[in-house]
PDB file of C-alpha atoms and ligand atoms in Angstrom:
ATOM      1  CA  UNK A 280     184.346-142.321 129.609  1.00 95.00           C
ATOM      2  CA  UNK A 281     186.804-140.264 131.811  1.00 97.00           C
ATOM      3  CA  UNK A 282     185.884-136.762 130.289  1.00 96.00           C
ATOM      4  CA  UNK A 283     187.925-133.837 132.831  1.00 96.00           C
ATOM      5  CA  UNK A 284     190.772-133.440 135.546  1.00 97.00           C
ATOM      6  CA  UNK A 285     187.479-132.974 138.099  1.00 96.00           C
ATOM      7  CA  UNK A 286     190.318-132.160 141.249  1.00 96.00           C
ATOM      8  CA  UNK A 287     193.863-132.490 142.633  1.00 97.00           C
ATOM      9  CA  UNK A 288     193.032-133.041 146.361  1.00 97.00           C
ATOM     10  CA  UNK A 289     195.988-132.368 148.637  1.00 98.00           C
ATOM     11  CA  UNK A 290     196.453-133.481 152.317  1.00 97.00           C
ATOM     12  CA  UNK A 291     197.136-130.267 154.774  1.00 98.00           C
ATOM     13  CA  UNK A 292     198.281-130.358 158.544  1.00 96.00           C
ATOM     14  CA  UNK A 293     197.275-127.293 159.258  1.00 96.00           C
ATOM     15  CA  UNK A 294     194.187-125.747 157.178  1.00 95.00           C
ATOM     16  CA  UNK A 295     195.073-121.785 158.069  1.00 95.00           C
ATOM     17  CA  UNK A 296     198.621-122.015 156.466  1.00 97.00           C
ATOM     18  CA  UNK A 297     197.515-123.638 153.809  1.00 97.00           C
ATOM     19  CA  UNK A 298     195.006-121.328 152.820  1.00 97.00           C
ATOM     20  CA  UNK A 299     197.446-118.754 152.737  1.00 97.00           C
ATOM     21  CA  UNK A 300     199.343-120.353 151.087  1.00 98.00           C
ATOM     22  CA  UNK A 301     196.703-120.629 148.681  1.00 98.00           C
ATOM     23  CA  UNK A 302     194.919-117.785 148.592  1.00 97.00           C
ATOM     24  CA  UNK A 303     197.557-115.050 149.618  1.00 97.00           C
ATOM     25  CA  UNK A 304     201.069-116.484 148.367  1.00 98.00           C
ATOM     26  CA  UNK A 305     199.607-118.450 144.913  1.00 98.00           C
ATOM     27  CA  UNK A 306     196.853-115.510 144.420  1.00 98.00           C
ATOM     28  CA  UNK A 307     194.133-118.533 143.890  1.00 98.00           C
ATOM     29  CA  UNK A 308     190.444-117.788 145.053  1.00 98.00           C
ATOM     30  CA  UNK A 309     188.845-119.878 147.356  1.00 98.00           C
ATOM     31  CA  UNK A 310     185.286-121.045 147.072  1.00 97.00           C
ATOM     32  CA  UNK A 311     184.261-122.477 149.019  1.00 94.00           C
ATOM     33  CA  UNK A 312     185.389-124.320 152.394  1.00 93.00           C
ATOM     34  CA  UNK A 313     182.948-127.708 153.744  1.00 89.00           C
ATOM     35  CA  UNK A 314     183.041-130.245 156.440  1.00 89.00           C
ATOM     36  CA  UNK A 315     181.923-133.521 155.702  1.00 84.00           C
ATOM     37  CA  UNK A 316     181.073-135.739 158.374  1.00 85.00           C
ATOM     38  CA  UNK A 317     180.354-139.131 156.673  1.00 81.00           C
ATOM     39  CA  UNK A 318     184.906-138.702 156.021  1.00 82.00           C
ATOM     40  CA  UNK A 319     185.852-136.942 158.758  1.00 89.00           C
ATOM     41  CA  UNK A 320     187.299-134.014 156.639  1.00 91.00           C
ATOM     42  CA  UNK A 321     187.091-130.190 156.023  1.00 93.00           C
ATOM     43  CA  UNK A 322     187.879-129.724 153.037  1.00 93.00           C
ATOM     44  CA  UNK A 323     188.473-126.116 151.010  1.00 96.00           C
ATOM     45  CA  UNK A 324     188.351-125.470 147.241  1.00 96.00           C
ATOM     46  CA  UNK A 325     189.660-123.299 144.588  1.00 98.00           C
ATOM     47  CA  UNK A 326     188.774-123.202 141.291  1.00 97.00           C
ATOM     48  CA  UNK A 327     191.478-122.596 138.866  1.00 96.00           C
ATOM     49  CA  UNK A 328     190.282-122.615 134.627  1.00 95.00           C
ATOM     50  CA  UNK A 329     188.068-125.443 134.288  1.00 94.00           C
ATOM     51  CA  UNK A 330     189.495-127.768 137.583  1.00 97.00           C
ATOM     52  CA  UNK A 331     189.892-126.789 141.079  1.00 96.00           C
ATOM     53  CA  UNK A 332     192.338-127.587 143.474  1.00 97.00           C
ATOM     54  CA  UNK A 333     190.979-129.318 146.844  1.00 96.00           C
ATOM     55  CA  UNK A 334     192.219-129.189 150.513  1.00 97.00           C
ATOM     56  CA  UNK A 335     191.534-131.973 152.769  1.00 96.00           C
ATOM     57  CA  UNK A 336     192.381-131.655 156.226  1.00 96.00           C
ATOM     58  CA  UNK A 337     191.296-134.335 159.691  1.00 96.00           C
ATOM     59  CA  UNK A 338     188.514-133.077 160.696  1.00 93.00           C
ATOM     60  CA  UNK A 339     188.809-133.524 165.483  1.00 86.00           C
ATOM     61  CA  UNK A 340     191.482-135.168 164.294  1.00 85.00           C
ATOM     62  CA  UNK A 341     190.475-137.762 163.225  1.00 86.00           C
ATOM     63  CA  UNK A 342     189.189-140.043 159.882  1.00 89.00           C
ATOM     64  CA  UNK A 343     191.315-141.522 157.081  1.00 89.00           C
ATOM     65  CA  UNK A 344     193.604-137.974 156.544  1.00 94.00           C
ATOM     66  CA  UNK A 345     194.732-137.820 159.739  1.00 95.00           C
ATOM     67  CA  UNK A 346     195.824-140.977 159.090  1.00 93.00           C
ATOM     68  CA  UNK A 347     197.228-140.745 156.039  1.00 93.00           C
ATOM     69  CA  UNK A 348     199.196-137.377 157.095  1.00 96.00           C
ATOM     70  CA  UNK A 349     199.828-139.641 160.163  1.00 95.00           C
ATOM     71  CA  UNK A 350     201.374-141.682 157.452  1.00 94.00           C
ATOM     72  CA  UNK A 351     203.145-139.519 155.352  1.00 92.00           C
ATOM     73  CA  UNK A 352     202.758-136.001 156.288  1.00 95.00           C
ATOM     74  CA  UNK A 353     200.958-133.285 153.832  1.00 96.00           C
ATOM     75  CA  UNK A 354     200.273-133.645 150.044  1.00 96.00           C
ATOM     76  CA  UNK A 355     199.259-135.391 147.199  1.00 96.00           C
ATOM     77  CA  UNK A 356     195.834-137.284 148.515  1.00 96.00           C
ATOM     78  CA  UNK A 357     194.290-137.567 145.301  1.00 96.00           C
ATOM     79  CA  UNK A 358     193.286-136.812 141.578  1.00 97.00           C
ATOM     80  CA  UNK A 359     189.568-137.196 140.450  1.00 97.00           C
ATOM     81  CA  UNK A 360     188.360-137.566 136.850  1.00 98.00           C
ATOM     82  CA  UNK A 361     185.341-136.749 136.119  1.00 97.00           C
ATOM     83  CA  UNK A 362     183.295-139.388 134.115  1.00 97.00           C
ATOM     84  CA  UNK A 363     179.710-139.810 132.090  1.00 96.00           C
ATOM     85  CA  UNK A 364     179.147-143.553 132.673  1.00 97.00           C
ATOM     86  CA  UNK A 365     180.608-144.653 136.745  1.00 97.00           C
ATOM     87  CA  UNK A 366     179.861-147.793 136.341  1.00 97.00           C
ATOM     88  CA  UNK A 367     181.455-148.243 132.878  1.00 97.00           C
ATOM     89  CA  UNK A 368     184.240-147.064 133.835  1.00 98.00           C
ATOM     90  CA  UNK A 369     184.966-148.944 136.405  1.00 98.00           C
ATOM     91  CA  UNK A 370     183.655-152.038 134.860  1.00 97.00           C
ATOM     92  CA  UNK A 371     186.220-150.912 132.624  1.00 98.00           C
ATOM     93  CA  UNK A 372     189.101-150.701 134.439  1.00 98.00           C
ATOM     94  CA  UNK A 373     188.554-153.765 136.755  1.00 98.00           C
ATOM     95  CA  UNK A 374     188.918-155.824 134.085  1.00 98.00           C
ATOM     96  CA  UNK A 375     191.694-154.491 133.573  1.00 98.00           C
ATOM     97  CA  UNK A 376     193.040-155.726 137.247  1.00 98.00           C
ATOM     98  CA  UNK A 377     192.062-151.832 139.063  1.00 98.00           C
ATOM     99  CA  UNK A 378     190.835-152.770 142.419  1.00 98.00           C
ATOM    100  CA  UNK A 379     188.131-150.475 144.909  1.00 98.00           C
ATOM    101  CA  UNK A 380     188.201-149.542 147.371  1.00 96.00           C
ATOM    102  CA  UNK A 381     184.531-150.108 148.296  1.00 94.00           C
ATOM    103  CA  UNK A 382     182.185-152.677 146.275  1.00 92.00           C
ATOM    104  CA  UNK A 383     180.016-149.904 144.331  1.00 92.00           C
ATOM    105  CA  UNK A 384     179.500-146.250 144.413  1.00 94.00           C
ATOM    106  CA  UNK A 385     179.115-143.843 147.447  1.00 90.00           C
ATOM    107  CA  UNK A 386     177.029-140.615 146.835  1.00 86.00           C
ATOM    108  CA  UNK A 387     179.295-137.235 146.872  1.00 79.00           C
ATOM    109  CA  UNK A 388     179.500-133.914 146.726  1.00 73.00           C
ATOM    110  CA  UNK A 389     176.014-132.059 144.721  1.00 73.00           C
ATOM    111  CA  UNK A 390     174.226-134.925 144.291  1.00 81.00           C
ATOM    112  CA  UNK A 391     177.653-136.915 142.822  1.00 90.00           C
ATOM    113  CA  UNK A 392     178.271-140.548 142.455  1.00 95.00           C
ATOM    114  CA  UNK A 393     181.936-141.042 143.380  1.00 94.00           C
ATOM    115  CA  UNK A 394     184.782-144.109 143.942  1.00 97.00           C
ATOM    116  CA  UNK A 395     188.092-144.648 144.453  1.00 96.00           C
ATOM    117  CA  UNK A 396     190.841-146.796 142.831  1.00 98.00           C
ATOM    118  CA  UNK A 397     193.002-148.338 145.072  1.00 97.00           C
ATOM    119  CA  UNK A 398     196.654-146.339 144.732  1.00 95.00           C
ATOM    120  CA  UNK A 399     197.813-149.661 143.541  1.00 97.00           C
ATOM    121  CA  UNK A 400     196.164-149.888 140.598  1.00 98.00           C
ATOM    122  CA  UNK A 401     198.011-146.174 139.393  1.00 97.00           C
ATOM    123  CA  UNK A 402     201.458-146.262 140.300  1.00 96.00           C
ATOM    124  CA  UNK A 403     201.333-145.152 143.918  1.00 94.00           C
ATOM    125  CA  UNK A 404     198.865-142.260 143.293  1.00 96.00           C
ATOM    126  CA  UNK A 405     195.209-142.778 144.882  1.00 96.00           C
ATOM    127  CA  UNK A 406     192.035-141.866 142.143  1.00 98.00           C
ATOM    128  CA  UNK A 407     188.398-140.920 142.531  1.00 97.00           C
ATOM    129  CA  UNK A 408     186.569-141.575 140.019  1.00 98.00           C
ATOM    130  CA  UNK A 409     183.384-138.747 140.153  1.00 97.00           C
ATOM    131  CA  UNK A 410     179.509-138.662 137.553  1.00 97.00           C
ATOM    132  CA  UNK A 411     177.808-135.728 138.449  1.00 91.00           C
ATOM    133  CA  UNK A 412     174.362-135.857 138.617  1.00 84.00           C
ATOM    134  CA  UNK A 413     172.493-135.517 135.573  1.00 76.00           C
ATOM    135  CA  UNK A 414     170.787-131.749 136.771  1.00 68.00           C
ATOM    136  CA  UNK A 415     174.617-130.607 138.221  1.00 58.00           C
ATOM    137  CA  UNK A 416     176.801-128.772 135.582  1.00 54.00           C
TER     138      UNK A 416
HETATM  139 CO1   CO B 749     188.713-135.688 145.889  1.00 60.02          CO
END
């Protein structure tokens, strides 16, 4: 079952400028940055009241975020919902006709498991489902 909004991911063409916008202009607190080489993505997290904003930027100018920015420019990239049973939710959504970008869930940050649903399944919005490791809050 989907429990909460884990994060909202924003694709940014200029990470330094976006960090200033979210930290200095909006006044959010940067919790950290992380490069994810397997996804060719640099990320930065701003926690806020039970969820977080995640900036995503192409690492080395390549990968899925670079393609996204070329096609659509910066903006909302995906919503991530935390689920307490990823496999059950995927099965339930597949029954409703949803399609997913991979056959099965992949390892995410902090021992989580994640999977992305195709944007056409949800009115043009890319949806990530994440099941946290049992020993991680
Ligand atoms: Co995400």
